[in-house]
Amino acid sequence: MTASFEWRLIDILHDAESQRPNNTEFALIVLNQPLRAGRLFESLWRNAQVRVAADGGANRLYDLLQSTQYHLQDQDVGLDAIVGDLDSLRLPAKQYFTSLDKPARVICEPDQNFYDLDKALSWVRSNYAANMDVAILGDFGGRVDHGLRQIHYLYVFQPGPAYADGRVFLITSQNLSILLKPGHHQILVQEHDGGIIGKSVGVIPVGKPSFITTKGLHQDAKQLKIVLGERIIRGNVLPGMSTIEIETSDDVLFTIDVLDI
């Protein structure tokens, strides 16, 4: 029997001023990449139940707060922890986040065999519900290897066939990416999201070849074999479609553009 999965992207990206649609709890991990003060950041920050900076990600948050009107002192939306080897953490950022009414915990993990994202995500799953969803906010920073490493974590932290350890969302200023396991996926892409979620999608076989069937795209596929070096899927969501459907025979990367306005 084919496994079925539902994805409600709006649960983490809905307008921060509106009521959470499905009461989804997730942790937000901020990487050491430039941040932009837009609705994307605002929605993720306010909707998350846990907020963690991976080492120098705290510097990026600090710089954003210093250059905008965001204030954490009087809000119950502060940073919960800074996790990593802390070789990038600047003293002003550390002092700021540890001096708030709800001070951030500073967790030093010196093991150089693991990257700061490894450490931050492992810390979340060790200190909160083991199956809590995680949104990773970062960017590729002009480095292809950085981008591939972040995609690599979608596989590492979602073992098994059914997301038993929680789902992981990889979010940049332009895209949201998720790993689709073998089965039938219904992906809600439009529902009072305030225009954050876009229309351009991609389905990419990062590992093995996969046979794909889609519904809701301008050019749908039916049992189409996709494999790197031969064929991938890219296209647009049909006008008026709030949900797209994808059936895959193997793990594939799904991406959709986001509008950081």
mmCIF file of C-alpha atoms in Angstrom:
data_model
loop_
_atom_site.group_PDB
_atom_site.id
_atom_site.type_symbol
_atom_site.label_atom_id
_atom_site.label_comp_id
_atom_site.label_asym_id
_atom_site.label_seq_id
_atom_site.Cartn_x
_atom_site.Cartn_y
_atom_site.Cartn_z
ATOM 1 C CA MET A 1 0.000 0.000 0.000
ATOM 2 C CA THR A 2 1.354 3.418 -0.972
ATOM 3 C CA ALA A 3 2.200 5.667 1.967
ATOM 4 C CA SER A 4 0.369 9.013 2.055
ATOM 5 C CA PHE A 5 1.679 12.294 3.451
ATOM 6 C CA GLU A 6 0.225 15.777 3.814
ATOM 7 C CA TRP A 7 2.323 18.930 3.852
ATOM 8 C CA ARG A 8 0.861 22.215 5.054
ATOM 9 C CA LEU A 9 3.598 24.724 4.312
ATOM 10 C CA ILE A 10 1.320 27.458 5.580
ATOM 11 C CA ASP A 11 1.619 26.059 9.108
ATOM 12 C CA ILE A 12 5.105 27.524 9.407
ATOM 13 C CA LEU A 13 4.854 30.382 6.905
ATOM 14 C CA HIS A 14 1.439 31.873 7.637
ATOM 15 C CA ASP A 15 1.120 35.548 8.507
ATOM 16 C CA ALA A 16 2.474 36.042 12.013
ATOM 17 C CA GLU A 17 -0.497 38.250 12.893
ATOM 18 C CA SER A 18 -3.076 35.567 12.104
ATOM 19 C CA GLN A 19 -4.013 32.513 14.111
ATOM 20 C CA ARG A 20 -1.863 29.437 13.533
ATOM 21 C CA PRO A 21 -3.902 27.216 11.197
ATOM 22 C CA ASN A 22 -3.000 23.809 12.563
ATOM 23 C CA ASN A 23 -1.198 24.452 15.849
ATOM 24 C CA THR A 24 1.970 22.951 14.398
ATOM 25 C CA GLU A 25 4.969 23.138 16.711
ATOM 26 C CA PHE A 26 8.394 23.518 15.184
ATOM 27 C CA ALA A 27 11.893 24.658 16.068
ATOM 28 C CA LEU A 28 13.679 27.347 14.067
ATOM 29 C CA ILE A 29 17.451 27.068 13.578
ATOM 30 C CA VAL A 30 19.186 30.197 12.268
ATOM 31 C CA LEU A 31 22.436 29.641 10.362
ATOM 32 C CA ASN A 32 25.389 31.974 9.949
ATOM 33 C CA GLN A 33 24.088 33.541 6.762
ATOM 34 C CA PRO A 34 22.735 37.041 6.020
ATOM 35 C CA LEU A 35 19.198 37.701 7.281
ATOM 36 C CA ARG A 36 16.654 40.050 5.772
ATOM 37 C CA ALA A 37 14.008 41.895 7.765
ATOM 38 C CA GLY A 38 10.988 40.780 5.774
ATOM 39 C CA ARG A 39 7.741 38.909 6.308
ATOM 40 C CA LEU A 40 9.479 35.575 5.803
ATOM 41 C CA PHE A 41 11.731 36.070 8.815
ATOM 42 C CA GLU A 42 8.933 37.647 10.837
ATOM 43 C CA SER A 43 6.591 34.710 10.210
ATOM 44 C CA LEU A 44 9.169 32.036 10.997
ATOM 45 C CA TRP A 45 10.430 33.794 14.118
ATOM 46 C CA ARG A 46 7.018 34.421 15.644
ATOM 47 C CA ASN A 47 5.500 31.071 14.676
ATOM 48 C CA ALA A 48 8.342 28.925 16.045
ATOM 49 C CA GLN A 49 8.069 27.420 19.523
ATOM 50 C CA VAL A 50 11.842 26.985 19.862
ATOM 51 C CA ARG A 51 14.482 29.338 18.429
ATOM 52 C CA VAL A 52 18.131 28.329 18.189
ATOM 53 C CA ALA A 53 21.130 30.029 16.602
ATOM 54 C CA ALA A 54 23.866 27.807 15.204
ATOM 55 C CA ASP A 55 26.987 29.615 16.459
ATOM 56 C CA GLY A 56 27.465 32.661 14.190
ATOM 57 C CA GLY A 57 23.748 32.675 13.439
ATOM 58 C CA ALA A 58 23.489 34.656 16.684
ATOM 59 C CA ASN A 59 25.653 37.372 15.096
ATOM 60 C CA ARG A 60 23.259 37.563 12.156
ATOM 61 C CA LEU A 61 20.279 37.881 14.477
ATOM 62 C CA TYR A 62 22.053 40.525 16.529
ATOM 63 C CA ASP A 63 22.944 42.548 13.423
ATOM 64 C CA LEU A 64 19.356 42.320 12.188
ATOM 65 C CA LEU A 65 17.981 43.492 15.521
ATOM 66 C CA GLN A 66 20.417 46.387 15.679
ATOM 67 C CA SER A 67 19.534 47.599 12.193
ATOM 68 C CA THR A 68 15.739 47.272 12.356
ATOM 69 C CA GLN A 69 12.818 47.897 14.679
ATOM 70 C CA TYR A 70 12.691 44.313 15.971
ATOM 71 C CA HIS A 71 12.813 44.161 19.763
ATOM 72 C CA LEU A 72 12.964 40.999 21.874
ATOM 73 C CA GLN A 73 13.272 42.435 25.372
ATOM 74 C CA ASP A 74 9.547 42.757 26.038
ATOM 75 C CA GLN A 75 8.324 39.836 23.959
ATOM 76 C CA ASP A 76 8.081 36.148 24.689
ATOM 77 C CA VAL A 77 9.757 35.359 21.400
ATOM 78 C CA GLY A 78 13.397 35.419 22.412
ATOM 79 C CA LEU A 79 16.303 33.218 21.393
ATOM 80 C CA ASP A 80 16.344 29.969 23.382
ATOM 81 C CA ALA A 81 19.911 28.830 22.747
ATOM 82 C CA ILE A 82 23.152 29.431 20.885
ATOM 83 C CA VAL A 83 24.745 26.097 19.993
ATOM 84 C CA GLY A 84 28.050 25.256 18.309
ATOM 85 C CA ASP A 85 31.791 25.392 18.806
ATOM 86 C CA LEU A 86 31.299 29.164 19.297
ATOM 87 C CA ASP A 87 34.390 30.133 17.309
ATOM 88 C CA SER A 88 32.280 32.616 15.316
ATOM 89 C CA LEU A 89 30.129 34.053 18.121
ATOM 90 C CA ARG A 90 30.916 37.727 18.717
ATOM 91 C CA LEU A 91 30.969 39.056 22.262
ATOM 92 C CA PRO A 92 28.343 41.822 21.701
ATOM 93 C CA ALA A 93 25.886 39.241 20.341
ATOM 94 C CA LYS A 94 26.538 36.875 23.242
ATOM 95 C CA GLN A 95 26.130 39.663 25.790
ATOM 96 C CA TYR A 96 22.900 40.863 24.213
ATOM 97 C CA PHE A 97 21.138 37.504 24.052
ATOM 98 C CA THR A 98 22.236 36.411 27.525
ATOM 99 C CA SER A 99 21.100 39.676 29.134
ATOM 100 C CA LEU A 100 17.457 39.594 28.029
ATOM 101 C CA ASP A 101 14.648 38.924 30.512
ATOM 102 C CA LYS A 102 14.560 35.457 28.988
ATOM 103 C CA PRO A 103 18.292 34.856 28.452
ATOM 104 C CA ALA A 104 19.529 32.480 25.790
ATOM 105 C CA ARG A 105 21.461 29.410 26.849
ATOM 106 C CA VAL A 106 24.977 29.220 25.413
ATOM 107 C CA ILE A 107 25.937 25.629 24.608
ATOM 108 C CA CYS A 108 29.557 24.975 23.594
ATOM 109 C CA GLU A 109 30.019 21.789 21.568
ATOM 110 C CA PRO A 110 33.719 21.721 20.573
ATOM 111 C CA ASP A 111 33.717 18.464 18.564
ATOM 112 C CA GLN A 112 35.189 19.387 15.163
ATOM 113 C CA ASN A 113 33.850 16.220 13.542
ATOM 114 C CA PHE A 114 30.417 17.837 13.327
ATOM 115 C CA TYR A 115 29.216 21.122 11.871
ATOM 116 C CA ASP A 116 27.306 23.674 13.924
ATOM 117 C CA LEU A 117 24.038 22.744 12.212
ATOM 118 C CA ASP A 118 24.548 19.112 13.283
ATOM 119 C CA LYS A 119 25.020 20.271 16.848
ATOM 120 C CA ALA A 120 22.065 22.665 16.869
ATOM 121 C CA LEU A 121 19.640 20.150 15.384
ATOM 122 C CA SER A 122 20.841 17.367 17.675
ATOM 123 C CA TRP A 123 20.443 19.704 20.663
ATOM 124 C CA VAL A 124 16.845 20.491 19.694
ATOM 125 C CA ARG A 125 15.934 16.830 19.382
ATOM 126 C CA SER A 126 17.651 15.995 22.675
ATOM 127 C CA ASN A 127 15.956 18.760 24.670
ATOM 128 C CA TYR A 128 12.483 18.885 23.148
ATOM 129 C CA ALA A 129 10.125 16.382 21.547
ATOM 130 C CA ALA A 130 12.254 13.965 19.548
ATOM 131 C CA ASN A 131 9.856 14.247 16.598
ATOM 132 C CA MET A 132 9.506 18.041 16.596
ATOM 133 C CA ASP A 133 9.603 19.541 13.113
ATOM 134 C CA VAL A 134 12.572 21.787 12.363
ATOM 135 C CA ALA A 135 12.853 24.772 10.018
ATOM 136 C CA ILE A 136 16.413 25.668 9.015
ATOM 137 C CA LEU A 137 16.787 29.313 7.992
ATOM 138 C CA GLY A 138 19.913 30.130 6.058
ATOM 139 C CA ASP A 139 21.256 30.617 2.584
ATOM 140 C CA PHE A 140 23.882 29.142 0.324
ATOM 141 C CA GLY A 141 26.064 32.234 0.672
ATOM 142 C CA GLY A 142 27.489 31.824 -2.816
ATOM 143 C CA ARG A 143 28.936 28.415 -1.905
ATOM 144 C CA VAL A 144 27.674 25.359 -3.788
ATOM 145 C CA ASP A 145 29.214 23.069 -1.160
ATOM 146 C CA HIS A 146 27.311 24.885 1.595
ATOM 147 C CA GLY A 147 24.075 24.418 -0.303
ATOM 148 C CA LEU A 148 24.676 20.728 -0.915
ATOM 149 C CA ARG A 149 25.592 20.223 2.728
ATOM 150 C CA GLN A 150 22.288 21.748 3.822
ATOM 151 C CA ILE A 151 20.420 19.468 1.415
ATOM 152 C CA HIS A 152 22.481 16.589 2.834
ATOM 153 C CA TYR A 153 20.943 17.289 6.259
ATOM 154 C CA LEU A 154 17.449 16.787 4.874
ATOM 155 C CA TYR A 155 18.488 13.166 4.384
ATOM 156 C CA VAL A 156 20.578 12.741 7.552
ATOM 157 C CA PHE A 157 17.918 13.988 9.970
ATOM 158 C CA GLN A 158 14.943 12.294 8.291
ATOM 159 C CA PRO A 159 15.882 8.600 8.257
ATOM 160 C CA GLY A 160 13.295 5.907 7.738
ATOM 161 C CA PRO A 161 10.244 5.890 5.493
ATOM 162 C CA ALA A 162 7.738 8.055 7.371
ATOM 163 C CA TYR A 163 9.298 11.107 9.108
ATOM 164 C CA ALA A 164 9.126 9.425 12.514
ATOM 165 C CA ASP A 165 11.845 11.792 13.790
ATOM 166 C CA GLY A 166 10.020 14.892 12.590
ATOM 167 C CA ARG A 167 10.124 16.818 9.340
ATOM 168 C CA VAL A 168 12.864 19.220 8.291
ATOM 169 C CA PHE A 169 12.254 22.331 6.169
ATOM 170 C CA LEU A 170 15.181 24.099 4.494
ATOM 171 C CA ILE A 171 14.385 27.766 3.923
ATOM 172 C CA THR A 172 16.369 30.499 2.201
ATOM 173 C CA SER A 173 15.367 33.999 1.143
ATOM 174 C CA GLN A 174 14.148 32.569 -2.169
ATOM 175 C CA ASN A 175 13.177 28.924 -1.694
ATOM 176 C CA LEU A 176 11.656 26.362 0.629
ATOM 177 C CA SER A 177 12.865 22.775 0.193
ATOM 178 C CA ILE A 178 11.627 19.498 1.664
ATOM 179 C CA LEU A 179 12.502 15.845 1.182
ATOM 180 C CA LEU A 180 9.690 13.722 -0.217
ATOM 181 C CA LYS A 181 9.834 10.071 0.834
ATOM 182 C CA PRO A 182 8.462 7.296 -1.395
ATOM 183 C CA GLY A 183 4.678 7.577 -1.494
ATOM 184 C CA HIS A 184 1.879 9.993 -2.325
ATOM 185 C CA HIS A 185 2.275 13.596 -1.137
ATOM 186 C CA GLN A 186 -0.387 16.305 -0.952
ATOM 187 C CA ILE A 187 1.311 19.687 -0.604
ATOM 188 C CA LEU A 188 -0.820 22.674 0.389
ATOM 189 C CA VAL A 189 0.896 25.656 -1.210
ATOM 190 C CA GLN A 190 -1.716 28.425 -0.973
ATOM 191 C CA GLU A 191 -4.049 29.247 1.905
ATOM 192 C CA HIS A 192 -4.118 32.758 3.337
ATOM 193 C CA ASP A 193 -0.316 32.816 3.375
ATOM 194 C CA GLY A 194 -0.165 36.507 2.580
ATOM 195 C CA GLY A 195 1.640 35.875 -0.688
ATOM 196 C CA ILE A 196 4.818 34.410 0.826
ATOM 197 C CA ILE A 197 4.622 31.094 -1.041
ATOM 198 C CA GLY A 198 5.280 31.369 -4.767
ATOM 199 C CA LYS A 199 4.352 29.311 -7.829
ATOM 200 C CA SER A 200 7.622 27.911 -9.219
ATOM 201 C CA VAL A 201 8.458 24.362 -8.136
ATOM 202 C CA GLY A 202 11.121 21.771 -8.784
ATOM 203 C CA VAL A 203 11.343 18.024 -8.178
ATOM 204 C CA ILE A 204 14.933 16.782 -8.157
ATOM 205 C CA PRO A 205 16.276 13.238 -7.668
ATOM 206 C CA VAL A 206 19.336 13.898 -5.511
ATOM 207 C CA GLY A 207 19.989 10.187 -4.951
ATOM 208 C CA LYS A 208 18.498 7.322 -6.928
ATOM 209 C CA PRO A 209 16.358 7.710 -10.052
ATOM 210 C CA SER A 210 12.657 8.037 -9.285
ATOM 211 C CA PHE A 211 9.372 7.616 -11.130
ATOM 212 C CA ILE A 212 7.149 10.664 -10.607
ATOM 213 C CA THR A 213 3.465 11.413 -11.113
ATOM 214 C CA THR A 214 2.221 14.961 -10.469
ATOM 215 C CA LYS A 215 -1.110 16.787 -10.374
ATOM 216 C CA GLY A 216 -1.566 20.549 -10.250
ATOM 217 C CA LEU A 217 1.339 21.737 -12.410
ATOM 218 C CA HIS A 218 1.184 23.365 -15.846
ATOM 219 C CA GLN A 219 2.798 20.260 -17.313
ATOM 220 C CA ASP A 220 2.003 17.252 -15.161
ATOM 221 C CA ALA A 221 4.028 14.052 -15.258
ATOM 222 C CA LYS A 222 2.810 10.472 -15.227
ATOM 223 C CA GLN A 223 5.287 7.813 -14.148
ATOM 224 C CA LEU A 224 8.092 9.983 -15.506
ATOM 225 C CA LYS A 225 11.586 8.724 -14.758
ATOM 226 C CA ILE A 226 13.785 11.504 -13.399
ATOM 227 C CA VAL A 227 17.506 11.188 -12.757
ATOM 228 C CA LEU A 228 20.359 13.675 -12.463
ATOM 229 C CA GLY A 229 22.136 14.003 -15.773
ATOM 230 C CA GLU A 230 19.015 13.136 -17.741
ATOM 231 C CA ARG A 231 15.816 14.781 -16.538
ATOM 232 C CA ILE A 232 14.369 16.678 -13.592
ATOM 233 C CA ILE A 233 11.004 18.391 -13.114
ATOM 234 C CA ARG A 234 10.541 22.129 -12.952
ATOM 235 C CA GLY A 235 7.350 24.066 -13.553
ATOM 236 C CA ASN A 236 4.633 26.288 -12.147
ATOM 237 C CA VAL A 237 1.566 25.610 -10.054
ATOM 238 C CA LEU A 238 -1.636 25.970 -12.063
ATOM 239 C CA PRO A 239 -3.595 29.180 -11.354
ATOM 240 C CA GLY A 240 -6.233 28.624 -8.698
ATOM 241 C CA MET A 241 -4.630 25.433 -7.378
ATOM 242 C CA SER A 242 -4.056 25.447 -3.622
ATOM 243 C CA THR A 243 -2.747 21.870 -3.458
ATOM 244 C CA ILE A 244 -0.384 19.929 -5.668
ATOM 245 C CA GLU A 245 0.066 16.165 -5.578
ATOM 246 C CA ILE A 246 3.279 14.245 -6.142
ATOM 247 C CA GLU A 247 3.763 10.497 -6.093
ATOM 248 C CA THR A 248 7.359 9.302 -6.044
ATOM 249 C CA SER A 249 9.008 5.892 -6.045
ATOM 250 C CA ASP A 250 12.123 7.142 -4.226
ATOM 251 C CA ASP A 251 13.406 10.066 -2.184
ATOM 252 C CA VAL A 252 13.310 13.362 -4.113
ATOM 253 C CA LEU A 253 13.942 16.992 -3.266
ATOM 254 C CA PHE A 254 10.930 19.300 -3.647
ATOM 255 C CA THR A 255 11.485 23.051 -3.870
ATOM 256 C CA ILE A 256 9.116 25.989 -4.184
ATOM 257 C CA ASP A 257 9.965 29.658 -4.339
ATOM 258 C CA VAL A 258 9.112 32.009 -1.500
ATOM 259 C CA LEU A 259 8.648 35.748 -1.765
ATOM 260 C CA ASP A 260 10.522 37.518 1.020
ATOM 261 C CA ILE A 261 8.509 40.730 0.928
#
